[in-house]
Coordinates of C-alpha atoms and ligand atoms in Angstrom, one line a residue:
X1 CA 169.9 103.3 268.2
X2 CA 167.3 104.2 270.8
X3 CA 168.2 103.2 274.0
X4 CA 166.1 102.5 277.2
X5 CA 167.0 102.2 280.6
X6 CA 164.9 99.8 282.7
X7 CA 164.5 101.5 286.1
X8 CA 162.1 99.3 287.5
X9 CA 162.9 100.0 290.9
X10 CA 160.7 103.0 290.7
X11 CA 157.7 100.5 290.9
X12 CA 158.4 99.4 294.4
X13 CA 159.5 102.7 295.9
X14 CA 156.0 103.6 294.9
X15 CA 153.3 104.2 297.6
X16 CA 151.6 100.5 298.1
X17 CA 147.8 101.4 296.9
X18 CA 144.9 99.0 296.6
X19 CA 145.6 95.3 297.5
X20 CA 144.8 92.7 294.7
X21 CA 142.1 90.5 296.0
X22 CA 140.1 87.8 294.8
X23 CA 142.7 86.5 292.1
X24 CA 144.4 83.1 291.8
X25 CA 148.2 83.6 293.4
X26 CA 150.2 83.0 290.3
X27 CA 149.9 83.5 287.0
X28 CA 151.5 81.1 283.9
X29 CA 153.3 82.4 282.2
X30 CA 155.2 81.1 278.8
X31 CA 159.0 82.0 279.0
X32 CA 162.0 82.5 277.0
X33 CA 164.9 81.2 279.1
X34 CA 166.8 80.3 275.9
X35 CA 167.4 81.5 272.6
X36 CA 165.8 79.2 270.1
X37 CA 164.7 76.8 272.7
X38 CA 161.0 75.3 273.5
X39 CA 159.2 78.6 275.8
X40 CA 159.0 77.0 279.4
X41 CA 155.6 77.1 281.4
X42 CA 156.8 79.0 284.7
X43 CA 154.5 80.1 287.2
X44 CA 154.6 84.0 288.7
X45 CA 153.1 85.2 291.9
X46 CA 150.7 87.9 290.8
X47 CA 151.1 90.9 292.7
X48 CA 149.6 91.3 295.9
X49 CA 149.5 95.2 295.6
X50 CA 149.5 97.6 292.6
X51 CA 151.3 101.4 292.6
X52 CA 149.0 104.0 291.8
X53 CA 148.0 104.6 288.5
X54 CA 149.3 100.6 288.0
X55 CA 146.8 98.0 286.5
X56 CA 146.3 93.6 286.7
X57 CA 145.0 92.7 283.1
X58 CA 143.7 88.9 282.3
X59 CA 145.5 88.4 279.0
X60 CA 142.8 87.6 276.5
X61 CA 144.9 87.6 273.4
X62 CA 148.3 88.0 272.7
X63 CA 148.8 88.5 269.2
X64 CA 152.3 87.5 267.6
X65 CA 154.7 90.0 265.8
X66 CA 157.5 89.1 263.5
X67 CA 159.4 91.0 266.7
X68 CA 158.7 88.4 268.7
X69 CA 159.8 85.6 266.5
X70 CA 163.2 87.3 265.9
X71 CA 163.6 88.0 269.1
X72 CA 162.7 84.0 270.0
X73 CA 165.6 82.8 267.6
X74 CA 168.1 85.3 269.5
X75 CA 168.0 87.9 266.0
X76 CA 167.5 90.9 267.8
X77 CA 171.1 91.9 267.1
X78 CA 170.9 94.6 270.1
X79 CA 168.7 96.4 268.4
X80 CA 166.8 96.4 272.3
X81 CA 168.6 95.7 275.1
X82 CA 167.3 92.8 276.6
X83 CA 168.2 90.1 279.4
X84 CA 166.4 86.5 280.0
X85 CA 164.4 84.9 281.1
X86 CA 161.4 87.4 279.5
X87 CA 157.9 87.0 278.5
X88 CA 157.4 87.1 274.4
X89 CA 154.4 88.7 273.7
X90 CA 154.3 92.5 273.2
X91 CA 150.7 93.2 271.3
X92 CA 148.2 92.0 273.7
X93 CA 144.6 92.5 274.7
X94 CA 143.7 92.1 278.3
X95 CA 140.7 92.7 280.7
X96 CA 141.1 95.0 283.5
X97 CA 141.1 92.8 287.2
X98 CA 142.6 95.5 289.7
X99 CA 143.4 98.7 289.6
X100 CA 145.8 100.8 291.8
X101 CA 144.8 103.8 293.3
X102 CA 143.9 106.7 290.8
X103 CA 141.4 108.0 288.4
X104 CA 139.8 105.2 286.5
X105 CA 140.1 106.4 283.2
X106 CA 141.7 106.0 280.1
X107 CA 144.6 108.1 278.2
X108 CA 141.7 109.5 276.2
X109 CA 139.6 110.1 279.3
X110 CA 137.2 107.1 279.1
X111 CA 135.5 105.3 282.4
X112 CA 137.5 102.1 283.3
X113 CA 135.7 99.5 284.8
X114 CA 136.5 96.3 286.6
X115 CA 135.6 94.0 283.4
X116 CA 136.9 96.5 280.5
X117 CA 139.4 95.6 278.2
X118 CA 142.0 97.4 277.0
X119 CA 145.2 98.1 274.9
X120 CA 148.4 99.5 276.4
X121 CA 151.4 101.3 275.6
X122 CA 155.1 100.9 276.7
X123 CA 155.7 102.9 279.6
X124 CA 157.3 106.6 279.0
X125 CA 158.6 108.7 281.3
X126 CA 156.9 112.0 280.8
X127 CA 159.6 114.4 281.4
X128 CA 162.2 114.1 278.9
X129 CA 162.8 116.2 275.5
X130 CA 161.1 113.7 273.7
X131 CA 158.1 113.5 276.0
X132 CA 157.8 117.0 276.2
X133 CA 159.3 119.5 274.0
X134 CA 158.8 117.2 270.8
X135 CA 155.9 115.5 271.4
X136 CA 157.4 112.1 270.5
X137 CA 156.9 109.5 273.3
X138 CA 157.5 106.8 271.0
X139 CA 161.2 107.9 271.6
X140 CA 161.3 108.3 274.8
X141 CA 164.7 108.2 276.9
X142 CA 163.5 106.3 279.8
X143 CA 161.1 103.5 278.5
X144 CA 159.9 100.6 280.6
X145 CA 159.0 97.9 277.9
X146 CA 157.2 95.0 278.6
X147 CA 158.5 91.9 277.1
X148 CA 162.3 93.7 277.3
X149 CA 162.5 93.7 280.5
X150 CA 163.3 90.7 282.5
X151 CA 160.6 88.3 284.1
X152 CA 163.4 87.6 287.0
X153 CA 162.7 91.3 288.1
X154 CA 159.1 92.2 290.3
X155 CA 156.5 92.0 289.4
X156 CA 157.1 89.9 286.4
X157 CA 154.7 89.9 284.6
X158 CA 155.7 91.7 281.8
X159 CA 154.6 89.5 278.5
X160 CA 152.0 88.8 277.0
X161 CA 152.4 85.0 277.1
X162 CA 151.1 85.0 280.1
X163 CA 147.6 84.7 282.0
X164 CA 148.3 87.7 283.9
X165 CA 149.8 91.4 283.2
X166 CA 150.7 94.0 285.1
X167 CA 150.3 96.8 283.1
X168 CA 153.4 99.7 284.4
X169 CA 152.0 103.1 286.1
X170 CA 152.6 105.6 283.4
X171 CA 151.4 103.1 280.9
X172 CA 148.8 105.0 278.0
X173 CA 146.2 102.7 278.2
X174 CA 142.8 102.7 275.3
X175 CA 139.2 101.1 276.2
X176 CA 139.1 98.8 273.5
X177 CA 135.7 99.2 271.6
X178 CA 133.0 96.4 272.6
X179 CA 132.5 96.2 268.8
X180 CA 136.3 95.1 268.2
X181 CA 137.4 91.3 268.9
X182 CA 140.6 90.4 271.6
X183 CA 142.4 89.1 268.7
X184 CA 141.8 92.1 266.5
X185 CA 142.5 94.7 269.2
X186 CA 145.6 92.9 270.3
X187 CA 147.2 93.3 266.5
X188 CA 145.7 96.7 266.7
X189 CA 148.3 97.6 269.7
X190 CA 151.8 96.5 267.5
X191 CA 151.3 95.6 263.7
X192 CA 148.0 98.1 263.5
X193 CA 149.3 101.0 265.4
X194 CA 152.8 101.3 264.2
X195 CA 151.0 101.0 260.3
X196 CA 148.8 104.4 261.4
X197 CA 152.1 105.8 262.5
X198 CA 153.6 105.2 259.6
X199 CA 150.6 106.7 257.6
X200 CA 150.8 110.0 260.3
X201 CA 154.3 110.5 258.9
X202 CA 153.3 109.7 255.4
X203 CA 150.5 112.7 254.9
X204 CA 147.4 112.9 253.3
X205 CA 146.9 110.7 250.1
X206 CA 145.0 111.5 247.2
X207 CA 142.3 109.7 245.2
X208 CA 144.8 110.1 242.1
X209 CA 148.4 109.0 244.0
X210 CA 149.8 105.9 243.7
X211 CA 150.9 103.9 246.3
X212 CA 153.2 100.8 247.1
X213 CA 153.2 98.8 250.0
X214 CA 156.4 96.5 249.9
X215 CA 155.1 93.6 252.4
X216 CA 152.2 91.5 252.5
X217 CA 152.5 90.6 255.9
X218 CA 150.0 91.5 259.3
X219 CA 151.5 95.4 258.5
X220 CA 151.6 95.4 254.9
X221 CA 147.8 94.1 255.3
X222 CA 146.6 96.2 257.4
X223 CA 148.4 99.3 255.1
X224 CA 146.4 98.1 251.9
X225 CA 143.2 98.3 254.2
X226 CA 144.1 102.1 255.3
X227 CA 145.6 103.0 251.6
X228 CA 142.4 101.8 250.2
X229 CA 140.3 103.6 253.0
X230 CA 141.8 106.8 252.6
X231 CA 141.2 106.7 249.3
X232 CA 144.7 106.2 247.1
X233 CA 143.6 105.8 243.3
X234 CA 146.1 102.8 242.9
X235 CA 147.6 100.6 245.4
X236 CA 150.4 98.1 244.7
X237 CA 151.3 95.1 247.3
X238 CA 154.8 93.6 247.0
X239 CA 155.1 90.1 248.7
X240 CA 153.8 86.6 249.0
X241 CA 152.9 84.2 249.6
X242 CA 150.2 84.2 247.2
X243 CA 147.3 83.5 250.1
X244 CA 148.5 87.0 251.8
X245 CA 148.4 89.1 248.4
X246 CA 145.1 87.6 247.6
X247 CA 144.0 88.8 250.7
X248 CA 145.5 92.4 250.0
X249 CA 143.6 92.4 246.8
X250 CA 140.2 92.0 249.3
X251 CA 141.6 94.5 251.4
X252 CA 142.1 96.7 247.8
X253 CA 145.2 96.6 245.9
X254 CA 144.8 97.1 243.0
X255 CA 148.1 95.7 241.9
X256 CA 150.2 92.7 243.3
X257 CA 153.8 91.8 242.9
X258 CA 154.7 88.4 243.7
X259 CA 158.0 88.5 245.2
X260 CA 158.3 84.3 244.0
X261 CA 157.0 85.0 240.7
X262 CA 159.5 88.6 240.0
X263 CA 162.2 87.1 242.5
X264 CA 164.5 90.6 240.7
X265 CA 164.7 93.4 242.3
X266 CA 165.0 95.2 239.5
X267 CA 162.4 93.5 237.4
X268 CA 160.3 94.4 240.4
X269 CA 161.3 98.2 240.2
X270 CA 160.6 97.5 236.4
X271 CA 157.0 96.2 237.5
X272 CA 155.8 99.4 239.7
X273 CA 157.6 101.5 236.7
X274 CA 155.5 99.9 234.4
X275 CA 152.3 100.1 236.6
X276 CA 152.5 103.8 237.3
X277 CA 152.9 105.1 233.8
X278 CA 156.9 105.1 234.2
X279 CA 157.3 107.5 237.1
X280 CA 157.3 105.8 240.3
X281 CA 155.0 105.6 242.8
X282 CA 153.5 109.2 244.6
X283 CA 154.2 107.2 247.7
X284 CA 156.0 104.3 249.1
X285 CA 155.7 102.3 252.9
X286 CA 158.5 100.1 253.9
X287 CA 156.7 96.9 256.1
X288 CA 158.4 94.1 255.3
X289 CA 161.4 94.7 257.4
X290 CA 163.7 92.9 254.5
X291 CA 167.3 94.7 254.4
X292 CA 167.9 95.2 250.8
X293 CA 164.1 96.6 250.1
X294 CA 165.2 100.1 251.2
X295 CA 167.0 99.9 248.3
X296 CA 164.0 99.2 245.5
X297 CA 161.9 101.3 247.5
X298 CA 164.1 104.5 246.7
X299 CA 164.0 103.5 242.9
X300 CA 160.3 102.4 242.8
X301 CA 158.7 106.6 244.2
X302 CA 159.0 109.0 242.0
X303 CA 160.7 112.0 241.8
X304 CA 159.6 114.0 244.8
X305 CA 158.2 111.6 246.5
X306 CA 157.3 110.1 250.0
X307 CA 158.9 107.1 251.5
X308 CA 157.8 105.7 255.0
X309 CA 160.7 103.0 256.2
X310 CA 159.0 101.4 259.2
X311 CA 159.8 97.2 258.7
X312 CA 163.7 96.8 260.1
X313 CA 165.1 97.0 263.3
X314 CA 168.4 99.0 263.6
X315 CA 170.6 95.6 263.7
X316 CA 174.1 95.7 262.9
X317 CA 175.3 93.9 259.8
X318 CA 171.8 95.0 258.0
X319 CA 173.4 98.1 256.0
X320 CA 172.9 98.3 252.4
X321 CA 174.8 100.8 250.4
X322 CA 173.5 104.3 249.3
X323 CA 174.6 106.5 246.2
X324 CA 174.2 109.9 248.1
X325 CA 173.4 112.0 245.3
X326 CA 170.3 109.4 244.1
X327 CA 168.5 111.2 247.1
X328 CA 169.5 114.4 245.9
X329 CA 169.1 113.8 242.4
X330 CA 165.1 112.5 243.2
X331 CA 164.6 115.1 245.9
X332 CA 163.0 112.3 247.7
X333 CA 161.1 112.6 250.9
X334 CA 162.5 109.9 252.9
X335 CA 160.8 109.8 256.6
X336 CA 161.5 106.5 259.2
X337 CA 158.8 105.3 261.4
X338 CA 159.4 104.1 265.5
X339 CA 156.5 102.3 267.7
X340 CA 153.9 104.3 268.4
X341 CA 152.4 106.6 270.5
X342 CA 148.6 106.3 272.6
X343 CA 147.3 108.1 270.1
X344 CA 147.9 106.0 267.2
X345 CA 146.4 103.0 269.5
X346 CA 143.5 104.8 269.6
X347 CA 143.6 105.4 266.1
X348 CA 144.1 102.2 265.5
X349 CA 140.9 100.8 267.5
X350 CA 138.8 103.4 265.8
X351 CA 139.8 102.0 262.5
X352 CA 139.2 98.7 262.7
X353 CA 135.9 99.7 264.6
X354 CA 134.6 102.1 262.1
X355 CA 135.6 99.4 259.3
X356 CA 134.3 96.4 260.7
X357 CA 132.2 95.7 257.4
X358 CA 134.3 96.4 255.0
X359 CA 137.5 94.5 255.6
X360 CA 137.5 91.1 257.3
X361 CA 140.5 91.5 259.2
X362 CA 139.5 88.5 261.2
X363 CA 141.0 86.1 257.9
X364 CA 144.2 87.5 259.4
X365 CA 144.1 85.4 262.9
X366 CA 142.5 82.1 262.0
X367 CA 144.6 79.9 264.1
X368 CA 145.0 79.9 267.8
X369 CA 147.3 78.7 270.5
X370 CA 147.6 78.0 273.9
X371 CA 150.6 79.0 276.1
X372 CA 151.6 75.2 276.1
X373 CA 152.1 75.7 271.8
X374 CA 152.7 79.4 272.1
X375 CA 156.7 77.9 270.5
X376 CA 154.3 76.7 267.3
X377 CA 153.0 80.1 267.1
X378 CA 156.2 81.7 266.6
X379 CA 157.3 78.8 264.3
X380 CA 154.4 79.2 262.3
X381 CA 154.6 83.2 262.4
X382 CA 158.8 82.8 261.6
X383 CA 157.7 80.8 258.8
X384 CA 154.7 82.2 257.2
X385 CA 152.3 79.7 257.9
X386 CA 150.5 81.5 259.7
X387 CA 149.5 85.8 259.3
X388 CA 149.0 86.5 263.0
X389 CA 149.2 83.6 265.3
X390 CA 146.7 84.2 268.7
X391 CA 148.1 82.6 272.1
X392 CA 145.2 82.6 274.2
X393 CA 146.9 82.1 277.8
Ligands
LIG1 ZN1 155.7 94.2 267.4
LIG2 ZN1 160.4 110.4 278.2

């Protein structure tokens, strides 16, 4: 388990830069004060001063992930530390109303403007091994996170359920394209990104690999949009309902498996056998999150494989059991995937920018909420009823 420490203190201590003026003097903010329980409207005082390097965002959209949900109905399991009350809302969209002091530029060296919108990234510290000697920040030691850390702590603000954001000092931060919608760019900075992660761990596919993607939902989606962009010869979707895999099949699969129709696991490692020609699949990604699909993933790739595992959360109570010698016997390439980095965000924009006419990832986010019915949106994201549920605050 990755584990944070929340040393928000360090915001404070900070010299007191540019004061925050012409700005309502609280924000709203939808809050999870108990597990399972209606959000509460709760208003914040917005900041009246911003560190350096520190940003106030409007929230324009706050995307919902399956994270959020679990983490709603009190399923986190410790897989992040966390302590309530806290904002929900962790892929977000905002547009830039102060700055602190400091260059105003993004983490790829892009103008900022009073106006701009951007994405952000959790906060990393910048001088630990992971930071610096691996190149990892995704897994940094010292991680501010918004949503995980408390609302009860200054300055708040910290979800994006909220009207207002302040967005943490050392936080990577991308100008989101004027081509790319809120909604869009705020899945491009949780489901989107962590998909392009997955895919920078995964390596280069090939016009004649197969590939499955167990998981039809926002990730799974967005994966059969990239497979089918970089160019893999077949592409196989596992899920349901039958809505989202008739959707991957517009964002090109070229096969579906309907986890309702094949409810087997093993006729559903029988169905990918059959598909690719008996050998398994050149590559496999894991977005679906479900415990036991670690499981048919391994027997669905083929002998020397690739496998990307990037759906579950490291809960207790989720493990599955492993015949060691499988792995050997299949030589497979297994590879896990954490968050992202600010590069992948950018990655992630570019993407959905430079593929704005060929997949309609707008049929993803259809309905939208305010932050008075952001508890329907994670109902209706916990349930399936919706793909990717919008709180506009
Ligand atoms: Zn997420
Ligand atoms: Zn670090």
């Amino acid at each position: 388990m990755i584990r944070y420490h929340h040393r928000i203190e360090k915001l404070t201590v900070m010299t007191i830069a540019s004061a925050v003026e012409d700005l309502p003097k609280t924000s709203r903010a939808a809050v999870l004060a108990d597990f399972n329980a209606p959000l509460e409207i709760r208003e914040y005082p917005l900041p009246t001063s911003l560190a350096p390097g520190a940003l106030l965002v409007r929230m324009e959209a706050a995307t919902v992930c399956g994270s959020d949900y679990k983490l709603w109905a009190g399923r986190m399991g410790g897989a992040l530390p966390l302590t309530l009350p806290l904002i929900p809302g962790h892929e977000f969209a905002g547009r830039i109303v102060a700055f602190g002091e400091g260059e105003r530029v993004d983490s790829m060296g892009a103008t900022l403007e009073l106006g701009d919108r951007i994405v952000f990234v959790h906060s990393n510290c910048g001088h630990c091994d992971y930071c610096t000697l691996f190149h990892q920040p995704a897994l940094c030691r010292d991680r501010d996170m918004y949503t995980f850390t408390s609302s009860d702590q200054p300055p708040h603000l910290f979800g994006g359920f909220s009207e207002y954001l302040h967005v943490f000092p050392k936080s990577g931060r991308v100008r989101i394209p004027d081509e790319v919608s809120s909604p869009i760019a705020s899945a491009s900075s949780c489901a989107l990104r962590t998909v392009v992660h997955s895919f920078d761990r995964l390596g280069r596919l090939e016009p004649w690999q197969s590939m499955v993607i167990q998981g039809s939902g926002p990730l799974g989606l967005f994966a059969t949009a990239m497979a089918h962009h970089a160019g893999a010869g077949q592409i196989i979707v596992i899920g349901g309902p039958d809505d989202r895999l008739e959707l991957a099949t517009e964002y090109g699969a070229t096969d579906v498996v309907s986890v309702a129709d094949v409810p087997d696991p093993d006729a559903r490692v029988e169905a990918v056998m059959e598909l690719t020609g008996g050998k398994g699949s050149d590559a496999v990604i894991e977005l679906c999150g479900a415990r036991t699909a670690l499981l048919e993933g391994l027997q669905m790739v083929r002998v020397d494989g690739r496998y990307v595992v990037t759906g579950p959360m490291d809960e207790p109570g989720t493990e599955v059991p492993i015949r060691p010698g499988y792995l050997t016997g299949k030589q497979v390439n297994i590879m896990g995937a954490w968050s992202a980095d600010i590069s992948h965000y950018w990655k992630a924009l570019e993407f959905v920018r430079r593929t704005a006419g060929k997949y309609d990832f707008s049929k993803m986010t259809t309905s939208q909420y305010s932050l008075e019915n952001a508890t329907d949106a994670l109902h209706r994201m916990g349930t399936y009823a919706d793909i990717k549920p919008v709180v506009i605050p």
